[in-house]
Amino acid sequence: MKEEKKLKVFNVGTSWFLKPLEDQGIENYNLDWSPPAKIDKDISSILKKLGRK
Amino acid sequence: MIYLEEKYHVIEGRYIDSVLLMQISREIEKMQGVSKASCMVATAENISFLEMAGFHPPSGVSGNSIIIAVEAESGQKCEEAINGAIRLIDTGMVQHKTSYTLDDLPDLITPDDFPVVFISTPGEYVYDVANKSLDSGANVHIFSSNVPIDQELRLKTKGASKGLFVMGPDCGTSIINGKGLGFANALEVKGDIGIIGSSGTGIQELSVLMDRNGLGISYAIGVGSNDLKESINGIMSKQALNFLKERCSAIALVCKKPDPSVEKTLLESMGDIPSVFISLGRDKQYSTGNTYVTGNIDDAVSHLMSKIGKGHKVQQEAFPKVKEPGKERKLLRGFFVGGSLCYQAQAILHGMGVHVYSNAPADNQYKVKKDFDNLDVCIDTGSEEYVAGKPHPMIDPVSRNSFLVKESGRTDVRVILFDVILGYGSAEDPIAGLDQMKSGPVLVASICGTEKDSQGYQSIRRRLEDRGVVVFRSAARAAEYAGTMMR
């Protein structure tokens, strides 16, 4: 049998599943995340004309 | 006569996850003078849910917005509740705030770790998060659904090349060295059996029934429902198989509708290790080498008991005698939170000649959407059309349970079948509201859970039995009983 490594969990998204990790004594980190800003179509086309993405 | 006021507030272009919104809704509903309140992502589905709940939300709200709806005894109370919700959104309820981001991952992982990034963002953002995690040397567990298949393939190919797991997408459950991720049960027996599962509640049901019979689990690798399709070609199932063979004394694989070529490769790869291959709904059992192939979770557990158990057999639960409903009651109505349990129930019922329709059909000729009022059905209330912008019914069982209450009041329903799933990640009270169920139809439930689960198996069972529900430990057995009641 292999020697087992220690489970370490990094959460991205809802914090709902963090409590179960804590209840089981699992080392965990909640990583800050939010969706990338959506660029308006008009602004996007202006940026493209300016040669930028 | 009490006149109630309604007010709405829309926050444009803001992302808050649906679970947090559910928690905020509950908080503001507790405020004095508030009769009902709801904070939701303003999808079309959720707007109609608000209308069903008696609200009159404004039209033209964008699906990228959050809508706060409040009904209270006065306009002022509505305003107070809305302001309270905004405050909670902005500050108060975002727990576990940290200063870490994905960029910090490489610094947080050490060589002694089995690192897993647990991803529950909306599906469209999963690829970037998972890709970055793999680049940092972490395994990923993707809880989110709606990840395009080409992105899944790219992630899994990359993961396999690095020896990392990509669990999911749409993966509810994994167990790593005895510890549960996502929805998992507090198992009592220590052991070294490994599970590979393309279905979350399939893994939970299997692990709980094995635990109940003294078979301990060390690993369950959730691979997601697409992994056994030709397009993914079992990339993660094969990797899990190799991983588990080095660590486990027996392996159980549970899946739904595997593509034949992938199934064949996996069966050939099982080797000599004692194993069961459960393709839910399959109607024939056979053995190939040291692998037993079946369609039923209970049958798989019985086989494992005979191969590696301590000699005792699985006790099949008896069918209690109940008062037969009148002949005017003809319909079977099943409402499930567990997709795999819904699927297994359909297969069992079809096998008994009860042809149930479903939104997630085991047999495609019985596909139905939302117009199923006068049909025998097994509905998966965790499927996308029911959960868009809302928490999964295992987290927030209100809408599923309201179906059960409503159906129990009908005079043409003969049998109501449902599942209750306990454990980590599941609602604190998964049967909230079911004390309103009427006892005209035969009420049949299965509970997937252990006494160590925080909800407590016996306590949930007692409450259901007090309402006249016939309760089984096994979802398969509950479906068989429901089928018997339809004869």
Coordinates of C-alpha atoms in Angstrom, one line a residue:
Chain A
M1 CA 0.0 0.0 0.0
K2 CA 1.1 3.5 -0.8
E3 CA 1.8 6.0 1.9
E4 CA -0.9 8.6 1.8
K5 CA -0.5 12.3 1.5
K6 CA -2.4 14.9 3.5
L7 CA -5.6 16.2 1.9
K8 CA -5.6 20.0 1.6
V9 CA -8.6 21.7 0.0
F10 CA -8.8 25.1 -1.8
N11 CA -12.3 26.3 -2.3
V12 CA -13.3 28.4 -5.3
G13 CA -17.0 29.4 -5.3
T14 CA -19.7 28.9 -2.8
S15 CA -18.6 28.7 0.8
W16 CA -21.3 26.1 1.6
F17 CA -18.9 23.2 1.5
L18 CA -16.3 24.7 3.8
K19 CA -18.0 23.7 7.1
P20 CA -18.0 20.0 6.2
L21 CA -14.3 20.3 5.6
E22 CA -13.8 22.0 9.0
D23 CA -16.0 19.4 10.6
Q24 CA -13.7 16.6 9.3
G25 CA -10.6 18.4 10.3
I26 CA -9.4 19.0 6.7
E27 CA -7.0 21.9 6.2
N28 CA -8.8 24.3 3.8
Y29 CA -8.4 27.7 2.2
N30 CA -11.2 29.8 0.7
L31 CA -9.7 31.5 -2.4
D32 CA -11.3 34.8 -3.3
W33 CA -12.9 34.7 -6.7
S34 CA -15.4 36.7 -8.7
P35 CA -16.3 36.4 -12.4
P36 CA -14.2 38.5 -14.7
A37 CA -15.9 41.7 -15.6
K38 CA -17.9 41.5 -18.8
I39 CA -17.0 44.1 -21.4
D40 CA -19.9 45.8 -23.1
K41 CA -20.0 45.0 -26.9
D42 CA -19.6 48.6 -27.9
I43 CA -16.6 49.1 -25.7
S44 CA -15.2 45.8 -27.0
S45 CA -15.5 46.9 -30.6
I46 CA -13.9 50.3 -29.8
L47 CA -11.0 48.5 -28.1
K48 CA -10.6 46.2 -31.2
K49 CA -10.5 49.2 -33.5
L50 CA -7.7 50.6 -31.2
G51 CA -5.9 47.3 -31.7
R52 CA -6.4 46.2 -28.1
K53 CA -8.2 43.2 -26.6
Chain B
M1 CA -58.0 42.1 7.3
I2 CA -54.2 42.5 7.0
Y3 CA -52.9 44.3 4.0
L4 CA -49.4 43.4 3.0
E5 CA -47.0 45.4 0.9
E6 CA -44.5 44.1 -1.6
K7 CA -41.3 45.7 -2.7
Y8 CA -38.5 44.7 -5.1
H9 CA -34.9 45.7 -5.5
V10 CA -32.7 44.7 -8.4
I11 CA -28.9 44.7 -8.3
E12 CA -27.6 44.7 -11.8
G13 CA -24.5 42.8 -13.0
R14 CA -23.5 41.4 -9.5
Y15 CA -22.4 37.8 -8.9
I16 CA -23.4 36.2 -5.6
D17 CA -23.6 32.4 -5.4
S18 CA -27.1 31.0 -5.1
V19 CA -26.3 29.3 -1.7
L20 CA -25.4 32.6 -0.1
L21 CA -28.5 34.2 -1.6
M22 CA -30.6 31.4 0.0
Q23 CA -28.9 32.1 3.4
I24 CA -29.6 35.8 3.0
S25 CA -33.2 35.1 2.1
R26 CA -33.6 33.1 5.3
E27 CA -32.0 35.8 7.4
I28 CA -34.3 38.6 6.2
E29 CA -37.4 36.4 6.4
K30 CA -36.7 36.4 10.2
M31 CA -37.0 40.2 10.4
Q32 CA -40.1 41.5 12.3
G33 CA -43.0 42.3 10.1
V34 CA -41.7 40.3 7.1
S35 CA -44.0 37.6 5.9
K36 CA -41.9 36.3 3.0
A37 CA -38.6 37.3 1.3
S38 CA -36.4 35.9 -1.4
C39 CA -33.1 36.9 -2.9
M40 CA -32.3 35.2 -6.2
V41 CA -30.4 35.4 -9.4
A42 CA -33.0 36.8 -11.8
T43 CA -33.2 33.9 -14.2
A44 CA -36.5 33.4 -16.1
E45 CA -36.9 30.2 -14.0
N46 CA -36.5 32.1 -10.7
I47 CA -38.8 34.9 -11.8
S48 CA -41.6 32.3 -12.4
F49 CA -40.7 30.7 -9.0
L50 CA -41.2 34.1 -7.4
E51 CA -44.6 34.4 -9.2
M52 CA -45.6 30.9 -8.0
A53 CA -44.7 32.0 -4.4
G54 CA -47.2 34.9 -4.8
F55 CA -44.8 37.7 -5.7
H56 CA -45.4 40.1 -8.6
P57 CA -41.8 40.8 -9.7
P58 CA -41.2 43.6 -12.3
S59 CA -40.8 42.6 -15.9
G60 CA -37.7 43.0 -18.0
V61 CA -35.2 42.2 -15.2
S62 CA -31.9 40.9 -16.7
G63 CA -30.8 37.3 -15.9
N64 CA -27.4 38.8 -14.9
S65 CA -29.1 40.6 -12.0
I66 CA -30.0 39.7 -8.4
I67 CA -33.6 40.4 -7.4
I68 CA -34.6 40.9 -3.8
A69 CA -38.3 40.4 -3.2
V70 CA -40.0 41.2 0.1
E71 CA -43.6 41.0 1.4
A72 CA -44.1 42.7 4.7
E73 CA -46.8 44.4 6.8
S74 CA -45.7 47.9 5.6
G75 CA -43.7 49.6 2.9
Q76 CA -41.2 50.6 5.6
K77 CA -40.7 47.1 6.8
C78 CA -40.1 46.0 3.1
E79 CA -37.5 48.8 2.8
E80 CA -35.8 47.7 6.0
A81 CA -35.6 44.1 4.8
I82 CA -34.3 45.1 1.4
N83 CA -31.6 47.3 3.1
G84 CA -30.8 44.4 5.4
A85 CA -30.3 42.1 2.4
I86 CA -28.1 44.6 0.6
R87 CA -26.0 45.0 3.8
L88 CA -25.6 41.2 4.0
I89 CA -24.7 41.0 0.4
D90 CA -22.1 43.7 0.7
T91 CA -20.6 42.8 4.0
G92 CA -22.2 40.6 6.6
M93 CA -22.6 37.1 5.3
V94 CA -19.6 36.5 3.2
Q95 CA -17.9 34.2 5.7
H96 CA -14.4 32.7 5.3
K97 CA -13.0 35.8 3.6
T98 CA -9.4 35.3 3.0
S99 CA -6.6 37.2 1.4
Y100 CA -5.7 34.2 -0.8
T101 CA -6.4 33.9 -4.5
L102 CA -5.6 31.3 -7.2
D103 CA -2.3 33.1 -7.7
D104 CA -1.2 32.0 -4.2
L105 CA -1.7 28.2 -4.9
P106 CA 1.9 27.3 -5.7
D107 CA 3.0 28.8 -2.4
L108 CA 0.3 27.0 -0.4
I109 CA 1.0 23.5 -1.7
T110 CA 3.7 21.4 -0.1
P111 CA 5.2 18.0 -1.3
D112 CA 3.3 16.3 1.6
D113 CA -0.1 17.4 0.4
F114 CA -2.8 15.9 -1.7
P115 CA -4.0 19.2 -2.9
V116 CA -7.6 19.6 -4.3
V117 CA -9.2 22.7 -5.7
F118 CA -12.9 22.4 -5.1
I119 CA -14.7 24.5 -7.9
S120 CA -18.3 25.5 -7.7
T121 CA -18.3 28.7 -9.9
P122 CA -20.8 29.0 -12.8
G123 CA -19.8 26.5 -15.5
E124 CA -18.6 29.2 -18.0
Y125 CA -15.8 30.1 -15.7
V126 CA -14.6 26.7 -14.7
Y127 CA -12.1 26.1 -17.4
D128 CA -9.8 29.0 -16.5
V129 CA -9.9 28.2 -12.8
A130 CA -9.3 24.5 -13.3
N131 CA -6.6 25.0 -15.8
K132 CA -4.7 27.4 -13.5
S133 CA -5.1 24.9 -10.7
L134 CA -3.6 22.1 -12.7
D135 CA -0.7 24.4 -13.7
S136 CA -0.1 24.9 -10.0
G137 CA 0.1 21.2 -9.4
A138 CA -3.3 20.7 -7.7
N139 CA -6.0 18.1 -8.4
V140 CA -9.4 19.6 -9.1
H141 CA -12.9 18.6 -8.0
I142 CA -15.5 20.4 -10.3
F143 CA -18.8 20.5 -8.6
S144 CA -20.2 22.9 -11.3
S145 CA -22.2 21.7 -14.2
N146 CA -22.5 23.2 -17.7
V147 CA -18.8 22.9 -18.6
P148 CA -18.5 22.4 -22.4
I149 CA -17.3 18.9 -23.3
D150 CA -14.3 20.1 -25.3
Q151 CA -13.1 22.0 -22.2
E152 CA -13.6 18.9 -20.0
L153 CA -11.6 16.9 -22.5
R154 CA -8.7 19.4 -22.5
L155 CA -8.7 19.6 -18.7
K156 CA -8.7 15.8 -18.3
T157 CA -6.0 15.3 -20.9
K158 CA -3.8 17.9 -19.2
G159 CA -4.6 16.4 -15.7
A160 CA -3.7 12.9 -16.9
S161 CA -0.4 14.1 -18.4
K162 CA 0.5 15.5 -15.0
G163 CA -0.8 12.6 -13.0
L164 CA -3.5 14.9 -11.4
F165 CA -7.1 14.2 -11.0
V166 CA -9.9 16.2 -12.7
M167 CA -12.9 15.0 -10.7
G168 CA -16.2 16.0 -12.4
P169 CA -17.5 18.3 -13.9
D170 CA -20.9 17.9 -12.3
C171 CA -19.3 15.8 -9.5
G172 CA -21.1 15.9 -6.2
T173 CA -19.0 13.5 -4.2
S174 CA -15.5 12.3 -3.6
I175 CA -13.7 10.6 -0.7
I176 CA -10.0 11.1 -0.3
N177 CA -8.2 8.9 2.2
G178 CA -11.5 8.6 4.2
K179 CA -12.4 12.3 4.1
G180 CA -15.5 13.5 2.1
L181 CA -15.6 16.3 -0.4
G182 CA -18.9 17.9 -1.4
F183 CA -21.9 15.8 -0.5
A184 CA -20.6 12.8 1.5
N185 CA -21.7 10.8 4.5
A186 CA -20.0 10.4 7.8
L187 CA -19.0 6.7 7.4
E188 CA -18.5 4.6 10.5
V189 CA -16.3 1.7 9.2
K190 CA -12.6 2.2 8.3
G191 CA -11.4 0.2 5.3
D192 CA -9.6 0.0 2.1
I193 CA -12.2 -0.4 -0.7
G194 CA -12.1 2.1 -3.5
I195 CA -15.0 3.5 -5.5
I196 CA -15.0 5.2 -8.9
G197 CA -18.2 7.0 -9.7
S198 CA -19.7 9.0 -12.5
S199 CA -22.7 9.7 -10.3
G200 CA -22.7 11.5 -7.0
T201 CA -25.7 10.0 -5.2
G202 CA -24.6 6.7 -6.7
I203 CA -21.4 7.0 -4.8
Q204 CA -23.2 8.0 -1.6
E205 CA -25.8 5.2 -1.8
L206 CA -23.1 2.6 -2.5
S207 CA -20.7 3.9 0.3
V208 CA -23.5 4.1 2.9
L209 CA -24.8 0.5 2.1
M210 CA -21.3 -0.8 2.1
D211 CA -20.6 0.9 5.4
R212 CA -23.8 -0.5 6.9
N213 CA -22.6 -4.0 6.0
G214 CA -19.1 -3.5 7.5
L215 CA -17.3 -2.7 4.3
G216 CA -15.0 0.3 4.7
I217 CA -14.1 2.8 2.0
S218 CA -10.9 4.7 1.8
Y219 CA -11.3 6.5 -1.6
A220 CA -14.2 7.4 -3.9
I221 CA -13.1 9.2 -7.0
G222 CA -16.0 11.1 -8.7
V223 CA -15.2 11.3 -12.4
G224 CA -18.4 13.1 -13.6
S225 CA -21.1 11.9 -15.8
N226 CA -19.3 12.3 -19.1
D227 CA -16.2 10.4 -18.3
L228 CA -17.6 7.1 -19.5
K229 CA -18.7 8.6 -22.8
E230 CA -16.6 8.1 -26.0
S231 CA -15.8 11.8 -26.2
I232 CA -13.9 11.6 -22.9
N233 CA -13.0 7.9 -23.2
G234 CA -12.8 7.2 -19.5
I235 CA -9.6 9.2 -19.1
M236 CA -10.1 9.8 -15.3
S237 CA -11.8 6.4 -14.7
K238 CA -8.7 4.7 -16.0
Q239 CA -6.4 7.0 -14.0
A240 CA -8.5 6.3 -10.9
L241 CA -8.4 2.6 -11.5
N242 CA -4.6 2.6 -11.5
F243 CA -4.5 4.8 -8.5
L244 CA -6.9 2.6 -6.5
K245 CA -5.3 -0.7 -7.5
E246 CA -2.1 0.5 -5.6
R247 CA -4.1 1.3 -2.5
C248 CA -7.3 -0.8 -2.2
S249 CA -8.3 -4.4 -1.7
A250 CA -11.4 -4.2 -3.9
I251 CA -12.9 -1.7 -6.3
A252 CA -16.5 -0.7 -7.1
L253 CA -17.3 1.4 -10.2
V254 CA -20.8 2.9 -10.4
C255 CA -22.0 4.7 -13.5
K256 CA -25.0 5.5 -15.7
K257 CA -25.2 4.5 -19.4
P258 CA -21.5 4.0 -20.2
D259 CA -20.6 4.0 -23.9
P260 CA -19.9 0.3 -24.8
S261 CA -16.4 0.9 -26.0
V262 CA -15.4 2.7 -22.8
E263 CA -17.1 0.0 -20.7
K264 CA -15.2 -2.7 -22.5
T265 CA -11.8 -1.0 -22.0
L266 CA -12.5 -0.4 -18.3
L267 CA -13.6 -4.0 -17.7
E268 CA -10.4 -5.2 -19.4
S269 CA -8.4 -2.9 -17.2
M270 CA -9.9 -4.2 -13.9
G271 CA -7.3 -7.0 -13.8
D272 CA -7.3 -9.5 -10.9
I273 CA -8.5 -7.2 -8.1
P274 CA -12.0 -8.2 -6.8
S275 CA -14.3 -5.7 -8.3
V276 CA -17.9 -4.8 -9.2
F277 CA -19.0 -2.8 -12.2
I278 CA -22.4 -1.2 -11.6
S279 CA -24.1 0.2 -14.7
L280 CA -27.3 1.5 -13.1
G281 CA -30.4 0.1 -14.8
R282 CA -28.6 -2.9 -16.5
D283 CA -31.0 -5.8 -16.4
K284 CA -28.4 -8.7 -16.7
Q285 CA -25.7 -9.7 -14.3
Y286 CA -22.5 -11.6 -15.2
S287 CA -18.9 -12.1 -14.1
T288 CA -15.8 -11.6 -16.2
G289 CA -12.6 -12.5 -14.5
N290 CA -12.7 -11.2 -11.0
T291 CA -15.3 -8.5 -11.9
Y292 CA -19.0 -8.8 -11.3
V293 CA -21.2 -6.7 -13.6
T294 CA -24.7 -5.6 -12.4
G295 CA -27.2 -2.8 -12.7
N296 CA -28.3 -2.6 -9.1
I297 CA -26.3 -1.1 -6.1
D298 CA -27.8 -3.5 -3.6
D299 CA -26.8 -6.5 -5.7
A300 CA -23.3 -5.1 -6.0
V301 CA -23.0 -4.7 -2.2
S302 CA -24.2 -8.3 -1.7
H303 CA -21.6 -9.5 -4.2
L304 CA -18.8 -7.6 -2.4
M305 CA -20.1 -9.1 0.9
S306 CA -19.7 -12.6 -0.5
K307 CA -16.3 -11.9 -1.9
I308 CA -14.6 -9.9 0.8
G309 CA -17.2 -9.5 3.6
K310 CA -17.0 -11.2 7.0
G311 CA -19.3 -14.0 6.0
H312 CA -22.7 -12.5 6.8
K313 CA -25.2 -11.7 4.0
V314 CA -27.0 -8.5 3.3
Q315 CA -30.3 -8.5 5.0
Q316 CA -33.0 -7.6 2.5
E317 CA -35.6 -5.2 4.0
A318 CA -39.1 -6.6 4.3
F319 CA -42.1 -5.1 2.6
P320 CA -44.6 -3.9 5.2
K321 CA -48.3 -4.4 4.7
V322 CA -50.2 -1.1 4.3
K323 CA -53.8 -0.3 3.5
E324 CA -54.3 -0.4 -0.2
P325 CA -55.4 2.9 -1.7
G326 CA -58.7 3.0 -3.6
K327 CA -58.9 2.1 -7.3
E328 CA -59.4 5.8 -8.3
R329 CA -55.8 6.3 -7.2
K330 CA -53.7 5.3 -10.2
L331 CA -50.6 7.5 -10.5
L332 CA -47.0 7.0 -9.2
R333 CA -45.2 10.2 -8.5
G334 CA -41.5 10.1 -7.7
F335 CA -39.6 13.3 -6.8
F336 CA -35.8 12.8 -6.2
V337 CA -32.9 15.0 -5.1
G338 CA -30.5 12.3 -6.2
G339 CA -30.1 11.9 -10.0
S340 CA -28.7 8.4 -9.8
L341 CA -31.4 7.3 -7.4
C342 CA -34.0 8.7 -9.7
Y343 CA -32.4 6.8 -12.6
Q344 CA -32.1 3.5 -10.7
A345 CA -35.8 3.8 -9.6
Q346 CA -36.9 4.2 -13.2
A347 CA -35.0 1.2 -14.3
I348 CA -36.4 -0.9 -11.5
L349 CA -40.0 0.3 -12.2
H350 CA -39.7 -0.3 -15.9
G351 CA -38.5 -3.8 -15.1
M352 CA -41.6 -4.3 -13.1
G353 CA -43.8 -3.1 -15.9
V354 CA -44.5 0.4 -14.4
H355 CA -43.4 2.7 -17.2
V356 CA -42.5 6.0 -15.6
Y357 CA -41.7 9.1 -17.5
S358 CA -38.9 11.4 -16.4
N359 CA -37.1 14.6 -17.2
A360 CA -33.9 12.5 -16.9
P361 CA -35.1 9.3 -18.4
A362 CA -33.4 5.9 -18.1
D363 CA -35.2 5.0 -21.3
N364 CA -35.4 7.9 -23.8
Q365 CA -38.9 7.0 -25.1
Y366 CA -40.2 8.1 -21.6
K367 CA -38.7 11.6 -21.8
V368 CA -41.0 14.3 -20.4
K369 CA -40.4 18.0 -19.7
K370 CA -42.7 19.9 -17.3
D371 CA -46.1 18.8 -18.6
F372 CA -46.4 15.6 -16.6
D373 CA -49.5 16.2 -14.6
N374 CA -51.3 13.0 -15.5
L375 CA -48.4 10.6 -15.9
D376 CA -46.5 8.1 -13.8
V377 CA -43.2 10.0 -13.2
C378 CA -39.8 9.9 -11.5
I379 CA -38.5 13.5 -11.6
D380 CA -34.9 14.5 -10.9
T381 CA -35.4 17.8 -9.1
G382 CA -31.6 18.3 -9.1
S383 CA -31.4 18.6 -12.9
E384 CA -30.6 21.9 -14.6
E385 CA -34.2 23.0 -15.4
Y386 CA -35.0 22.9 -11.7
V387 CA -31.9 24.3 -10.2
A388 CA -30.8 27.1 -12.6
G389 CA -29.8 30.0 -10.4
K390 CA -31.0 28.2 -7.3
P391 CA -29.1 25.9 -4.8
H392 CA -29.3 22.2 -5.5
P393 CA -32.3 20.6 -3.7
M394 CA -29.9 18.6 -1.4
I395 CA -28.9 22.0 -0.1
D396 CA -32.3 23.7 -0.2
P397 CA -35.0 21.1 -0.3
V398 CA -37.9 23.5 -0.2
S399 CA -39.0 23.3 -3.8
R400 CA -38.7 19.4 -3.9
N401 CA -40.6 19.0 -0.6
S402 CA -43.3 21.4 -1.8
F403 CA -43.9 19.1 -4.8
L404 CA -44.3 16.2 -2.4
V405 CA -46.8 18.0 -0.2
K406 CA -48.8 19.2 -3.2
E407 CA -48.9 15.7 -4.8
S408 CA -49.9 14.0 -1.5
G409 CA -53.1 16.1 -1.6
R410 CA -54.2 14.7 -5.0
T411 CA -57.0 12.2 -5.1
D412 CA -55.6 10.3 -8.2
V413 CA -52.1 9.6 -6.8
R414 CA -51.5 6.1 -5.6
V415 CA -47.8 6.1 -4.6
I416 CA -45.4 8.9 -3.8
L417 CA -41.7 7.9 -3.9
F418 CA -38.8 10.0 -2.8
D419 CA -35.3 10.0 -1.5
V420 CA -33.8 11.7 1.5
I421 CA -30.0 12.2 1.5
L422 CA -28.1 13.0 4.7
G423 CA -24.5 13.8 5.3
Y424 CA -21.9 16.6 4.8
G425 CA -23.2 19.3 2.5
S426 CA -26.9 18.2 2.7
A427 CA -29.5 20.5 4.3
E428 CA -29.7 20.6 8.0
D429 CA -33.3 19.5 7.8
P430 CA -33.8 17.7 4.5
I431 CA -37.4 16.8 5.3
A432 CA -38.5 20.3 6.3
G433 CA -42.1 20.9 5.5
L434 CA -43.0 17.2 4.9
D435 CA -45.1 17.2 8.1
Q436 CA -47.7 18.8 5.8
M437 CA -47.9 15.7 3.6
K438 CA -51.4 14.0 3.4
S439 CA -51.6 10.3 3.9
G440 CA -54.0 9.4 1.0
P441 CA -51.4 7.9 -1.3
V442 CA -48.8 5.3 -0.1
L443 CA -45.8 7.4 0.9
V444 CA -42.5 5.6 0.3
A445 CA -39.0 7.0 1.0
S446 CA -35.4 5.8 1.1
I447 CA -32.8 7.5 3.4
C448 CA -29.2 7.5 2.4
G449 CA -27.4 8.3 5.6
T450 CA -25.7 7.0 8.7
E451 CA -26.2 7.7 12.4
K452 CA -23.0 9.7 12.4
D453 CA -24.4 12.1 9.8
S454 CA -25.3 15.4 11.5
Q455 CA -29.0 15.1 10.6
G456 CA -29.1 11.7 12.4
Y457 CA -30.5 8.7 10.5
Q458 CA -32.8 7.5 13.2
S459 CA -34.2 10.9 14.0
I460 CA -35.1 11.5 10.3
R461 CA -36.5 8.0 10.0
R462 CA -38.8 8.5 13.1
R463 CA -40.1 11.8 11.8
L464 CA -41.0 10.2 8.4
E465 CA -42.6 7.2 10.0
D466 CA -44.6 9.4 12.3
R467 CA -46.1 10.9 9.0
G468 CA -47.0 7.4 7.8
V469 CA -44.1 7.1 5.4
V470 CA -42.8 3.6 4.6
V471 CA -39.0 4.0 5.0
F472 CA -36.2 1.9 3.4
R473 CA -32.4 2.1 3.8
S474 CA -32.0 1.2 0.2
A475 CA -33.3 3.3 -2.6
A476 CA -33.6 0.2 -4.9
R477 CA -35.7 -1.5 -2.3
A478 CA -37.9 1.6 -2.0
A479 CA -38.5 1.6 -5.7
E480 CA -39.3 -2.1 -5.7
Y481 CA -41.9 -1.6 -3.0
A482 CA -43.4 1.4 -4.9
G483 CA -43.6 -0.8 -8.0
T484 CA -45.4 -3.6 -5.9
M485 CA -47.9 -1.0 -4.7
M486 CA -48.8 -0.2 -8.3
R487 CA -49.9 -3.8 -9.1

